[in-house]
Amino acid sequence: MESLNKVIIFYPHIGEYGGIERNIIALAEEASRMKISPVLICYYDNIGISQYHNNLETILLGDHWNPFIKGLRLYNWFNKNRKLIKGLPLFFGGKAGFYATIARMKEYALHYTDPPSLLSTDKSYAFIKSRFLLYRSRISDWFTKEGVRRARVCLTMTQWNANELESIYKYPFKVVYQGGLPPAGVINSLPRCSGPVFRIFSICRINSSKNLKWILDVVRYFQTSDPFINLYQKLEVIIAGKGPDTDNLKKITSEMELDSIIQFPGFLSADQVEEEYRNADLFLVPGRQGFGLPVLEALYRHVPVVLNKESRISEILMSNSWVAISENNSNSFTREVAQHVLRIRQSYPEETLLKDLPSEQGWANEIGKHCNWW
């Protein structure tokens, strides 16, 4: 740290490449575009995130079983470099707020990405059997709440998230809708859902909250219900990604005798993802999540979408005819898929509806403004 031309992002633990890691890279890209050098601080980085952006400097504070030791390391780093930091450091996630309290931070912005209702339930009181763990969890909640209260500004991705977080922490949250990265090449504008082969694409981390069994239910419906029995000569489904529920989903697929239709290619490269979007007739998002960036990626590429309304990006797509939004159950999701396909075949959506979707650069620039980076 030699000059006041560096901005700080703090994300405690980088275990695998996911949504926040991509957000960090987007912020690094925008900072570089604005002639500012981004610095990421974390306790550990299992993926080597700097490989995804040449100008992103990563500082590892080192992991420790004791959160107070980790908080002290964070405090010492900021105390040493405070005068060289431009604007507000950006702390990512509730856990970052937890460490902000321990480190006695005062001047920072907090981005609370996924609110508590969308996090794993394995820490809920129903699963905590010992009084010690219950007590520890309550202390952790208090530190996180203090981390929210101490922040100069709190940010999140949707109004739905903001409402939930404000009800929990009694502190206002500003909404900056996340954007994705539009394709650089020519977009396939050929009508979807009209050929002899009907191809479904979905990509996500494969876990139970993604409700991917619903996609199997959609396939079964298309196999057994009019007019879909005779509408397409062939069904093809690609469910990309990895996660703890992969083996279980494959098992259910075999039990439903859908192996010849549904493929699980695992992790896809950027070029492979582009190829899947290019060939897809429909993009499906049955999961519950704090936003749902792949929805935007599909829409940028003129692929119609069906999503669960509890994928919270739904709040900005309610009136967009490229998108159908279901209730949070399989029957509703299947029904919306069927109706959306028939609507698209009858009246193709206008491409003008896809022009004002939020972009990754726009999101990163707005976050930087809230942090006083530019």
mmCIF file of N, CA and C in Angstrom, residues 236-347:
data_model
loop_
_atom_site.group_PDB
_atom_site.id
_atom_site.type_symbol
_atom_site.label_atom_id
_atom_site.label_comp_id
_atom_site.label_asym_id
_atom_site.label_seq_id
_atom_site.Cartn_x
_atom_site.Cartn_y
_atom_site.Cartn_z
ATOM 1 N N GLU A 236 -34.531 -32.364 -24.237
ATOM 2 C CA GLU A 236 -33.155 -32.389 -23.742
ATOM 3 C C GLU A 236 -33.037 -31.414 -22.586
ATOM 4 N N VAL A 237 -32.422 -31.858 -21.513
ATOM 5 C CA VAL A 237 -32.275 -31.024 -20.315
ATOM 6 C C VAL A 237 -30.820 -31.051 -19.866
ATOM 7 N N ILE A 238 -30.263 -29.864 -19.637
ATOM 8 C CA ILE A 238 -28.915 -29.720 -19.110
ATOM 9 C C ILE A 238 -29.013 -29.035 -17.746
ATOM 10 N N ILE A 239 -28.590 -29.728 -16.692
ATOM 11 C CA ILE A 239 -28.516 -29.132 -15.354
ATOM 12 C C ILE A 239 -27.035 -29.079 -14.983
ATOM 13 N N ALA A 240 -26.439 -27.900 -15.140
ATOM 14 C CA ALA A 240 -25.003 -27.731 -14.942
ATOM 15 C C ALA A 240 -24.701 -27.250 -13.523
ATOM 16 N N GLY A 241 -23.495 -27.560 -13.071
ATOM 17 C CA GLY A 241 -23.056 -27.148 -11.749
ATOM 18 C C GLY A 241 -22.709 -28.337 -10.876
ATOM 19 N N LYS A 242 -22.161 -28.036 -9.725
ATOM 20 C CA LYS A 242 -21.809 -29.067 -8.752
ATOM 21 C C LYS A 242 -22.377 -28.676 -7.394
ATOM 22 N N GLY A 243 -22.429 -29.650 -6.491
ATOM 23 C CA GLY A 243 -22.918 -29.347 -5.158
ATOM 24 C C GLY A 243 -23.271 -30.602 -4.390
ATOM 25 N N PRO A 244 -23.628 -30.450 -3.124
ATOM 26 C CA PRO A 244 -23.846 -31.607 -2.253
ATOM 27 C C PRO A 244 -25.052 -32.453 -2.613
ATOM 28 N N ASP A 245 -25.971 -31.929 -3.408
ATOM 29 C CA ASP A 245 -27.172 -32.690 -3.751
ATOM 30 C C ASP A 245 -27.079 -33.377 -5.112
ATOM 31 N N THR A 246 -25.892 -33.334 -5.727
ATOM 32 C CA THR A 246 -25.739 -33.876 -7.080
ATOM 33 C C THR A 246 -26.076 -35.359 -7.150
ATOM 34 N N ASP A 247 -25.508 -36.146 -6.274
ATOM 35 C CA ASP A 247 -25.732 -37.599 -6.321
ATOM 36 C C ASP A 247 -27.194 -37.937 -6.075
ATOM 37 N N ASN A 248 -27.821 -37.251 -5.149
ATOM 38 C CA ASN A 248 -29.235 -37.507 -4.865
ATOM 39 C C ASN A 248 -30.105 -37.167 -6.072
ATOM 40 N N LEU A 249 -29.794 -36.061 -6.739
ATOM 41 C CA LEU A 249 -30.578 -35.666 -7.915
ATOM 42 C C LEU A 249 -30.390 -36.659 -9.049
ATOM 43 N N LYS A 250 -29.183 -37.150 -9.218
ATOM 44 C CA LYS A 250 -28.940 -38.167 -10.251
ATOM 45 C C LYS A 250 -29.707 -39.450 -9.931
ATOM 46 N N LYS A 251 -29.770 -39.793 -8.656
ATOM 47 C CA LYS A 251 -30.492 -40.992 -8.241
ATOM 48 C C LYS A 251 -31.983 -40.858 -8.566
ATOM 49 N N ILE A 252 -32.553 -39.703 -8.255
ATOM 50 C CA ILE A 252 -33.973 -39.472 -8.550
ATOM 51 C C ILE A 252 -34.211 -39.510 -10.054
ATOM 52 N N THR A 253 -33.273 -38.947 -10.804
ATOM 53 C CA THR A 253 -33.391 -38.965 -12.275
ATOM 54 C C THR A 253 -33.449 -40.397 -12.793
ATOM 55 N N SER A 254 -32.613 -41.266 -12.250
ATOM 56 C CA SER A 254 -32.608 -42.674 -12.658
ATOM 57 C C SER A 254 -33.907 -43.362 -12.254
ATOM 58 N N GLU A 255 -34.366 -43.087 -11.050
ATOM 59 C CA GLU A 255 -35.613 -43.692 -10.582
ATOM 60 C C GLU A 255 -36.802 -43.279 -11.439
ATOM 61 N N MET A 256 -36.769 -42.058 -11.968
ATOM 62 C CA MET A 256 -37.848 -41.580 -12.836
ATOM 63 C C MET A 256 -37.623 -41.967 -14.291
ATOM 64 N N GLU A 257 -36.524 -42.698 -14.558
ATOM 65 C CA GLU A 257 -36.170 -43.176 -15.896
ATOM 66 C C GLU A 257 -36.019 -42.007 -16.883
ATOM 67 N N LEU A 258 -35.288 -40.987 -16.423
ATOM 68 C CA LEU A 258 -35.078 -39.796 -17.250
ATOM 69 C C LEU A 258 -33.613 -39.612 -17.641
ATOM 70 N N ASP A 259 -32.806 -40.651 -17.460
ATOM 71 C CA ASP A 259 -31.369 -40.540 -17.755
ATOM 72 C C ASP A 259 -31.087 -40.194 -19.208
ATOM 73 N N SER A 260 -31.933 -40.632 -20.114
ATOM 74 C CA SER A 260 -31.688 -40.373 -21.537
ATOM 75 C C SER A 260 -32.012 -38.926 -21.918
ATOM 76 N N ILE A 261 -32.695 -38.214 -21.037
ATOM 77 C CA ILE A 261 -33.116 -36.840 -21.320
ATOM 78 C C ILE A 261 -32.284 -35.820 -20.564
ATOM 79 N N ILE A 262 -31.947 -36.124 -19.306
ATOM 80 C CA ILE A 262 -31.312 -35.143 -18.421
ATOM 81 C C ILE A 262 -29.821 -35.436 -18.278
ATOM 82 N N GLN A 263 -29.013 -34.410 -18.520
ATOM 83 C CA GLN A 263 -27.562 -34.517 -18.394
ATOM 84 C C GLN A 263 -27.072 -33.630 -17.253
ATOM 85 N N PHE A 264 -26.034 -34.101 -16.554
ATOM 86 C CA PHE A 264 -25.402 -33.359 -15.472
ATOM 87 C C PHE A 264 -23.921 -33.193 -15.819
ATOM 88 N N PRO A 265 -23.573 -32.172 -16.587
ATOM 89 C CA PRO A 265 -22.179 -32.032 -17.046
ATOM 90 C C PRO A 265 -21.221 -31.499 -15.990
ATOM 91 N N GLY A 266 -21.724 -31.099 -14.815
ATOM 92 C CA GLY A 266 -20.850 -30.534 -13.793
ATOM 93 C C GLY A 266 -20.462 -29.110 -14.123
ATOM 94 N N PHE A 267 -19.240 -28.746 -13.760
ATOM 95 C CA PHE A 267 -18.756 -27.392 -14.008
ATOM 96 C C PHE A 267 -18.552 -27.169 -15.502
ATOM 97 N N LEU A 268 -18.997 -26.003 -15.990
ATOM 98 C CA LEU A 268 -18.829 -25.651 -17.397
ATOM 99 C C LEU A 268 -17.902 -24.448 -17.524
ATOM 100 N N SER A 269 -17.070 -24.457 -18.547
ATOM 101 C CA SER A 269 -16.238 -23.292 -18.848
ATOM 102 C C SER A 269 -17.127 -22.175 -19.392
ATOM 103 N N ALA A 270 -16.574 -20.979 -19.480
ATOM 104 C CA ALA A 270 -17.339 -19.841 -20.005
ATOM 105 C C ALA A 270 -17.831 -20.114 -21.421
ATOM 106 N N ASP A 271 -16.985 -20.711 -22.246
ATOM 107 C CA ASP A 271 -17.387 -21.019 -23.630
ATOM 108 C C ASP A 271 -18.497 -22.064 -23.649
ATOM 109 N N GLN A 272 -18.420 -23.037 -22.761
ATOM 110 C CA GLN A 272 -19.464 -24.063 -22.702
ATOM 111 C C GLN A 272 -20.795 -23.484 -22.233
ATOM 112 N N VAL A 273 -20.739 -22.556 -21.282
ATOM 113 C CA VAL A 273 -21.970 -21.899 -20.827
ATOM 114 C C VAL A 273 -22.605 -21.122 -21.976
ATOM 115 N N GLU A 274 -21.781 -20.414 -22.724
ATOM 116 C CA GLU A 274 -22.299 -19.666 -23.876
ATOM 117 C C GLU A 274 -22.972 -20.603 -24.873
ATOM 118 N N GLU A 275 -22.369 -21.758 -25.095
ATOM 119 C CA GLU A 275 -22.941 -22.730 -26.031
ATOM 120 C C GLU A 275 -24.300 -23.222 -25.542
ATOM 121 N N GLU A 276 -24.426 -23.442 -24.242
ATOM 122 C CA GLU A 276 -25.701 -23.907 -23.701
ATOM 123 C C GLU A 276 -26.776 -22.830 -23.823
ATOM 124 N N TYR A 277 -26.425 -21.588 -23.542
ATOM 125 C CA TYR A 277 -27.396 -20.504 -23.722
ATOM 126 C C TYR A 277 -27.819 -20.396 -25.189
ATOM 127 N N ARG A 278 -26.857 -20.569 -26.075
ATOM 128 C CA ARG A 278 -27.142 -20.450 -27.501
ATOM 129 C C ARG A 278 -28.145 -21.505 -27.955
ATOM 130 N N ASN A 279 -28.078 -22.682 -27.376
ATOM 131 C CA ASN A 279 -28.934 -23.787 -27.798
ATOM 132 C C ASN A 279 -30.231 -23.910 -26.999
ATOM 133 N N ALA A 280 -30.341 -23.192 -25.901
ATOM 134 C CA ALA A 280 -31.482 -23.370 -24.999
ATOM 135 C C ALA A 280 -32.760 -22.758 -25.556
ATOM 136 N N ASP A 281 -33.861 -23.437 -25.303
ATOM 137 C CA ASP A 281 -35.185 -22.872 -25.576
ATOM 138 C C ASP A 281 -35.756 -22.187 -24.348
ATOM 139 N N LEU A 282 -35.347 -22.667 -23.181
ATOM 140 C CA LEU A 282 -35.915 -22.144 -21.940
ATOM 141 C C LEU A 282 -34.883 -22.293 -20.828
ATOM 142 N N PHE A 283 -34.792 -21.269 -19.989
ATOM 143 C CA PHE A 283 -33.896 -21.302 -18.835
ATOM 144 C C PHE A 283 -34.745 -21.375 -17.569
ATOM 145 N N LEU A 284 -34.437 -22.346 -16.708
ATOM 146 C CA LEU A 284 -35.272 -22.588 -15.531
ATOM 147 C C LEU A 284 -34.503 -22.320 -14.240
ATOM 148 N N VAL A 285 -35.184 -21.608 -13.324
ATOM 149 C CA VAL A 285 -34.617 -21.277 -12.017
ATOM 150 C C VAL A 285 -35.665 -21.567 -10.944
ATOM 151 N N PRO A 286 -35.739 -22.801 -10.455
ATOM 152 C CA PRO A 286 -36.736 -23.142 -9.443
ATOM 153 C C PRO A 286 -36.311 -22.801 -8.010
ATOM 154 N N GLY A 287 -35.079 -22.358 -7.798
ATOM 155 C CA GLY A 287 -34.540 -22.217 -6.446
ATOM 156 C C GLY A 287 -34.924 -20.943 -5.731
ATOM 157 N N ARG A 288 -34.688 -20.976 -4.415
ATOM 158 C CA ARG A 288 -34.790 -19.798 -3.558
ATOM 159 C C ARG A 288 -33.398 -19.201 -3.430
ATOM 160 N N GLN A 289 -33.268 -17.889 -3.678
ATOM 161 C CA GLN A 289 -31.954 -17.272 -3.578
ATOM 162 C C GLN A 289 -32.093 -15.763 -3.427
ATOM 163 N N GLY A 290 -31.010 -15.143 -2.948
ATOM 164 C CA GLY A 290 -31.042 -13.719 -2.670
ATOM 165 C C GLY A 290 -31.163 -12.859 -3.903
ATOM 166 N N PHE A 291 -30.767 -13.377 -5.052
ATOM 167 C CA PHE A 291 -30.935 -12.614 -6.290
ATOM 168 C C PHE A 291 -31.237 -13.571 -7.429
ATOM 169 N N GLY A 292 -30.213 -14.033 -8.152
ATOM 170 C CA GLY A 292 -30.429 -14.931 -9.277
ATOM 171 C C GLY A 292 -29.785 -14.406 -10.544
ATOM 172 N N LEU A 293 -28.476 -14.185 -10.490
ATOM 173 C CA LEU A 293 -27.747 -13.605 -11.615
ATOM 174 C C LEU A 293 -27.888 -14.378 -12.923
ATOM 175 N N PRO A 294 -27.906 -15.724 -12.933
ATOM 176 C CA PRO A 294 -28.059 -16.438 -14.210
ATOM 177 C C PRO A 294 -29.342 -16.085 -14.967
ATOM 178 N N VAL A 295 -30.350 -15.596 -14.262
ATOM 179 C CA VAL A 295 -31.570 -15.147 -14.941
ATOM 180 C C VAL A 295 -31.233 -14.017 -15.907
ATOM 181 N N LEU A 296 -30.457 -13.049 -15.435
ATOM 182 C CA LEU A 296 -30.059 -11.943 -16.305
ATOM 183 C C LEU A 296 -29.193 -12.442 -17.457
ATOM 184 N N GLU A 297 -28.300 -13.368 -17.168
ATOM 185 C CA GLU A 297 -27.425 -13.886 -18.222
ATOM 186 C C GLU A 297 -28.237 -14.538 -19.330
ATOM 187 N N ALA A 298 -29.280 -15.250 -18.949
ATOM 188 C CA ALA A 298 -30.146 -15.861 -19.954
ATOM 189 C C ALA A 298 -30.877 -14.795 -20.761
ATOM 190 N N LEU A 299 -31.408 -13.796 -20.077
ATOM 191 C CA LEU A 299 -32.177 -12.753 -20.761
ATOM 192 C C LEU A 299 -31.299 -11.914 -21.683
ATOM 193 N N TYR A 300 -30.061 -11.641 -21.281
ATOM 194 C CA TYR A 300 -29.144 -10.940 -22.180
ATOM 195 C C TYR A 300 -29.029 -11.668 -23.509
ATOM 196 N N ARG A 301 -29.144 -12.991 -23.451
ATOM 197 C CA ARG A 301 -28.954 -13.831 -24.636
ATOM 198 C C ARG A 301 -30.278 -14.227 -25.280
ATOM 199 N N HIS A 302 -31.341 -13.529 -24.890
ATOM 200 C CA HIS A 302 -32.668 -13.717 -25.478
ATOM 201 C C HIS A 302 -33.211 -15.123 -25.265
ATOM 202 N N VAL A 303 -32.974 -15.664 -24.061
ATOM 203 C CA VAL A 303 -33.527 -16.963 -23.685
ATOM 204 C C VAL A 303 -34.672 -16.727 -22.694
ATOM 205 N N PRO A 304 -35.881 -17.168 -22.995
ATOM 206 C CA PRO A 304 -36.996 -17.018 -22.052
ATOM 207 C C PRO A 304 -36.711 -17.749 -20.738
ATOM 208 N N VAL A 305 -37.310 -17.260 -19.662
ATOM 209 C CA VAL A 305 -37.007 -17.746 -18.315
ATOM 210 C C VAL A 305 -38.290 -18.063 -17.556
ATOM 211 N N VAL A 306 -38.240 -19.122 -16.760
ATOM 212 C CA VAL A 306 -39.255 -19.375 -15.731
ATOM 213 C C VAL A 306 -38.514 -19.475 -14.406
ATOM 214 N N LEU A 307 -38.976 -18.716 -13.402
ATOM 215 C CA LEU A 307 -38.293 -18.745 -12.116
ATOM 216 C C LEU A 307 -39.276 -18.714 -10.963
ATOM 217 N N ASN A 308 -38.813 -19.237 -9.854
ATOM 218 C CA ASN A 308 -39.521 -19.191 -8.582
ATOM 219 C C ASN A 308 -39.537 -17.741 -8.092
ATOM 220 N N LYS A 309 -40.680 -17.266 -7.632
ATOM 221 C CA LYS A 309 -40.729 -15.873 -7.181
ATOM 222 C C LYS A 309 -39.784 -15.633 -6.006
ATOM 223 N N GLU A 310 -39.387 -16.704 -5.295
ATOM 224 C CA GLU A 310 -38.466 -16.543 -4.179
ATOM 225 C C GLU A 310 -37.011 -16.551 -4.611
ATOM 226 N N SER A 311 -36.777 -16.588 -5.914
ATOM 227 C CA SER A 311 -35.516 -16.104 -6.455
ATOM 228 C C SER A 311 -35.725 -14.607 -6.591
ATOM 229 N N ARG A 312 -35.083 -13.831 -5.754
ATOM 230 C CA ARG A 312 -35.565 -12.480 -5.474
ATOM 231 C C ARG A 312 -35.353 -11.473 -6.594
ATOM 232 N N ILE A 313 -34.666 -11.878 -7.637
ATOM 233 C CA ILE A 313 -34.612 -11.048 -8.827
ATOM 234 C C ILE A 313 -36.002 -10.882 -9.440
ATOM 235 N N SER A 314 -36.921 -11.748 -9.033
ATOM 236 C CA SER A 314 -38.281 -11.714 -9.593
ATOM 237 C C SER A 314 -38.934 -10.343 -9.431
ATOM 238 N N GLU A 315 -38.538 -9.583 -8.416
ATOM 239 C CA GLU A 315 -39.219 -8.313 -8.165
ATOM 240 C C GLU A 315 -38.979 -7.273 -9.250
ATOM 241 N N ILE A 316 -37.924 -7.430 -10.063
ATOM 242 C CA ILE A 316 -37.702 -6.464 -11.147
ATOM 243 C C ILE A 316 -38.156 -7.011 -12.499
ATOM 244 N N LEU A 317 -38.765 -8.207 -12.509
ATOM 245 C CA LEU A 317 -39.146 -8.837 -13.771
ATOM 246 C C LEU A 317 -40.629 -9.183 -13.839
ATOM 247 N N MET A 318 -41.404 -8.652 -12.909
ATOM 248 C CA MET A 318 -42.818 -9.016 -12.808
ATOM 249 C C MET A 318 -43.608 -8.739 -14.088
ATOM 250 N N SER A 319 -43.253 -7.679 -14.780
ATOM 251 C CA SER A 319 -44.041 -7.290 -15.963
ATOM 252 C C SER A 319 -43.310 -7.549 -17.273
ATOM 253 N N ASN A 320 -42.247 -8.350 -17.226
ATOM 254 C CA ASN A 320 -41.480 -8.637 -18.430
ATOM 255 C C ASN A 320 -41.981 -9.939 -19.056
ATOM 256 N N SER A 321 -42.460 -9.864 -20.286
ATOM 257 C CA SER A 321 -43.090 -11.029 -20.915
ATOM 258 C C SER A 321 -42.088 -12.101 -21.331
ATOM 259 N N TRP A 322 -40.782 -11.846 -21.184
ATOM 260 C CA TRP A 322 -39.792 -12.898 -21.389
ATOM 261 C C TRP A 322 -39.724 -13.846 -20.197
ATOM 262 N N VAL A 323 -40.362 -13.455 -19.111
ATOM 263 C CA VAL A 323 -40.221 -14.163 -17.845
ATOM 264 C C VAL A 323 -41.577 -14.597 -17.315
ATOM 265 N N ALA A 324 -41.649 -15.839 -16.823
ATOM 266 C CA ALA A 324 -42.814 -16.326 -16.076
ATOM 267 C C ALA A 324 -42.356 -16.621 -14.652
ATOM 268 N N ILE A 325 -43.189 -16.252 -13.682
ATOM 269 C CA ILE A 325 -42.816 -16.362 -12.271
ATOM 270 C C ILE A 325 -43.814 -17.253 -11.549
ATOM 271 N N SER A 326 -43.295 -18.278 -10.885
ATOM 272 C CA SER A 326 -44.156 -19.252 -10.218
ATOM 273 C C SER A 326 -44.217 -19.011 -8.725
ATOM 274 N N GLU A 327 -45.189 -19.644 -8.090
ATOM 275 C CA GLU A 327 -45.197 -19.722 -6.631
ATOM 276 C C GLU A 327 -44.119 -20.707 -6.187
ATOM 277 N N ASN A 328 -43.904 -20.793 -4.886
ATOM 278 C CA ASN A 328 -42.803 -21.598 -4.360
ATOM 279 C C ASN A 328 -43.204 -23.062 -4.175
ATOM 280 N N ASN A 329 -43.641 -23.698 -5.280
ATOM 281 C CA ASN A 329 -43.962 -25.124 -5.231
ATOM 282 C C ASN A 329 -43.869 -25.712 -6.637
ATOM 283 N N SER A 330 -43.723 -27.019 -6.708
ATOM 284 C CA SER A 330 -43.477 -27.688 -7.981
ATOM 285 C C SER A 330 -44.664 -27.584 -8.934
ATOM 286 N N ASN A 331 -45.877 -27.727 -8.424
ATOM 287 C CA ASN A 331 -47.050 -27.674 -9.304
ATOM 288 C C ASN A 331 -47.163 -26.332 -10.001
ATOM 289 N N SER A 332 -46.971 -25.262 -9.246
ATOM 290 C CA SER A 332 -47.038 -23.933 -9.839
ATOM 291 C C SER A 332 -45.918 -23.736 -10.855
ATOM 292 N N PHE A 333 -44.722 -24.231 -10.527
ATOM 293 C CA PHE A 333 -43.591 -24.076 -11.436
ATOM 294 C C PHE A 333 -43.850 -24.806 -12.749
ATOM 295 N N THR A 334 -44.323 -26.027 -12.670
ATOM 296 C CA THR A 334 -44.638 -26.796 -13.880
ATOM 297 C C THR A 334 -45.710 -26.091 -14.700
ATOM 298 N N ARG A 335 -46.720 -25.607 -14.030
ATOM 299 C CA ARG A 335 -47.799 -24.908 -14.736
ATOM 300 C C ARG A 335 -47.284 -23.661 -15.461
ATOM 301 N N GLU A 336 -46.418 -22.893 -14.813
ATOM 302 C CA GLU A 336 -45.877 -21.691 -15.441
ATOM 303 C C GLU A 336 -44.991 -22.029 -16.634
ATOM 304 N N VAL A 337 -44.211 -23.111 -16.531
ATOM 305 C CA VAL A 337 -43.393 -23.540 -17.666
ATOM 306 C C VAL A 337 -44.286 -23.858 -18.860
ATOM 307 N N ALA A 338 -45.312 -24.654 -18.626
ATOM 308 C CA ALA A 338 -46.206 -25.056 -19.714
ATOM 309 C C ALA A 338 -46.878 -23.854 -20.358
ATOM 310 N N GLN A 339 -47.394 -22.954 -19.537
ATOM 311 C CA GLN A 339 -48.096 -21.782 -20.073
ATOM 312 C C GLN A 339 -47.139 -20.834 -20.781
ATOM 313 N N HIS A 340 -45.937 -20.701 -20.246
ATOM 314 C CA HIS A 340 -44.956 -19.795 -20.854
ATOM 315 C C HIS A 340 -44.540 -20.292 -22.234
ATOM 316 N N VAL A 341 -44.333 -21.585 -22.365
ATOM 317 C CA VAL A 341 -43.958 -22.152 -23.664
ATOM 318 C C VAL A 341 -45.062 -21.904 -24.689
ATOM 319 N N LEU A 342 -46.302 -22.121 -24.305
ATOM 320 C CA LEU A 342 -47.410 -21.920 -25.240
ATOM 321 C C LEU A 342 -47.560 -20.449 -25.623
ATOM 322 N N ARG A 343 -47.349 -19.545 -24.649
ATOM 323 C CA ARG A 343 -47.422 -18.112 -24.956
ATOM 324 C C ARG A 343 -46.339 -17.704 -25.937
ATOM 325 N N ILE A 344 -45.125 -18.204 -25.707
ATOM 326 C CA ILE A 344 -43.999 -17.842 -26.572
ATOM 327 C C ILE A 344 -44.217 -18.355 -27.991
ATOM 328 N N ARG A 345 -44.748 -19.554 -28.107
ATOM 329 C CA ARG A 345 -45.019 -20.106 -29.436
ATOM 330 C C ARG A 345 -46.100 -19.310 -30.163
ATOM 331 N N GLN A 346 -47.013 -18.746 -29.409
ATOM 332 C CA GLN A 346 -48.114 -17.999 -30.015
ATOM 333 C C GLN A 346 -47.736 -16.551 -30.315
ATOM 334 N N SER A 347 -47.000 -15.921 -29.388
ATOM 335 C CA SER A 347 -46.642 -14.512 -29.547
ATOM 336 C C SER A 347 -45.259 -14.275 -28.935
#
